[in-house]
Structure formats: structure tokens, C-alpha cells
GROMACS .gro file of C-alpha atoms in nm:
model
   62
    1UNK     CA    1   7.482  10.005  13.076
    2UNK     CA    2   7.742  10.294  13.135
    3UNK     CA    3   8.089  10.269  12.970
    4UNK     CA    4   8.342  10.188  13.275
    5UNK     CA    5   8.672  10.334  13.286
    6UNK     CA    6   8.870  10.085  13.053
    7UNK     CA    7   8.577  10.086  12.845
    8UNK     CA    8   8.602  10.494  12.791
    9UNK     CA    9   9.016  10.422  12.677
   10UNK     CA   10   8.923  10.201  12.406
   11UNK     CA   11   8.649  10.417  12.292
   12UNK     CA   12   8.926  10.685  12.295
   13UNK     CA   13   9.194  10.468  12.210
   14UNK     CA   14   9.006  10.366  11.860
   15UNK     CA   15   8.917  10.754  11.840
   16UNK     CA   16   9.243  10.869  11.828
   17UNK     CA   17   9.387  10.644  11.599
   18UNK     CA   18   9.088  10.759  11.343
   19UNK     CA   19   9.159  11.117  11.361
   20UNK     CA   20   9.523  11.033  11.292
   21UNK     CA   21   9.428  10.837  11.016
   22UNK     CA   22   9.236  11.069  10.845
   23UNK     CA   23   9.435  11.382  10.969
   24UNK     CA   24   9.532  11.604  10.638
   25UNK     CA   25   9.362  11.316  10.381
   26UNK     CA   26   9.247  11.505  10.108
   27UNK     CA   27   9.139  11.207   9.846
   28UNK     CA   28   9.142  10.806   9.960
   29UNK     CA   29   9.218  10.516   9.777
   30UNK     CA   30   9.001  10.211   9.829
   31UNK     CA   31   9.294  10.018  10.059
   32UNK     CA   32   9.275  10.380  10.260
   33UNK     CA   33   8.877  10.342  10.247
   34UNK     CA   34   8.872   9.988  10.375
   35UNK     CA   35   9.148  10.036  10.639
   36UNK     CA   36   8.896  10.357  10.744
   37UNK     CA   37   8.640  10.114  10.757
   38UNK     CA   38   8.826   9.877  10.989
   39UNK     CA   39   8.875  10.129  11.219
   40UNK     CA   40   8.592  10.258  11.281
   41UNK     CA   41   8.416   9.881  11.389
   42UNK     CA   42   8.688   9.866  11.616
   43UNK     CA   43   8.567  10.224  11.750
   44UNK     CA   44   8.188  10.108  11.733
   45UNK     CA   45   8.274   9.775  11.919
   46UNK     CA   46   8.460   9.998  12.141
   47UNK     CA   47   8.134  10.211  12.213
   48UNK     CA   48   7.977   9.921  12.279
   49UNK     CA   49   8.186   9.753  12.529
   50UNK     CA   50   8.248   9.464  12.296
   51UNK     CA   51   8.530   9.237  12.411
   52UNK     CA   52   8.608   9.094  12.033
   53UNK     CA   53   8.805   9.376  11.839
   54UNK     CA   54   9.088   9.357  12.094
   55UNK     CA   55   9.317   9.692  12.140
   56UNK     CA   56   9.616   9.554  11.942
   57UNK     CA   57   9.371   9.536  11.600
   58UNK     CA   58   9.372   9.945  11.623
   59UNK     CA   59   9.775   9.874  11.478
   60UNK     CA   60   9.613   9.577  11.239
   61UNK     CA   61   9.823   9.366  11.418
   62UNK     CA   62   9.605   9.071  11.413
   0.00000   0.00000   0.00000
């Protein structure tokens, strides 16, 4: 099934707040690994058109 419109911003949406996580990181500390981790099964449920990793998780404000 094709991503629709909103679906497209969230992919983006969870994106963008990976490469400005990860923007100028050099080494990462586990806590740095795991909140990498987080973010990018918010981006994969994103991609996905899941409806369960709401937008306001991308601020881990859950």
C-alpha cells in the first residue's frame, strides 16, 4: 500500500530527528546507542504506516 501524505511526514518527521541526533557524533555511549535505537523503530513504524509509535515519542515524551 503507498505511503499517503501524513504517512510521508512521519516518515520524515522520524528522519529528521535521526540525522539531528547523530549529526557531528563521533563515539556513543550506550544511553546514546539505545536512544538511537528508539528512534529509528519510531522511523521503521513510520515507514510502515504503523499507528502505535505516535509523533510525540520522536521527543521521548511518552
Amino acid at each position: 500500500m503507498p505511503l499517503t501524505v501524513l504517512d510521508r511526514r512521519s516518515v520524515e518527521a522520524a528522519n529528521e530527528a535521526i540525522r539531528r541526533y547523530v549529526a557531528g557524533r563521533r563515539s556513543w555511549s550506550r544511553a546514546e546507542l539505545a536512544e538511537l535505537d528508539r528512534l529509528r523503530g519510531i522511523w521503521q513504524a513510520a515507514r510502515q504506516g504503523r499507528q502505535d509509535f505516535p509523533a510525540r515519542r520522536l521527543l521521548n515524551e511518552e
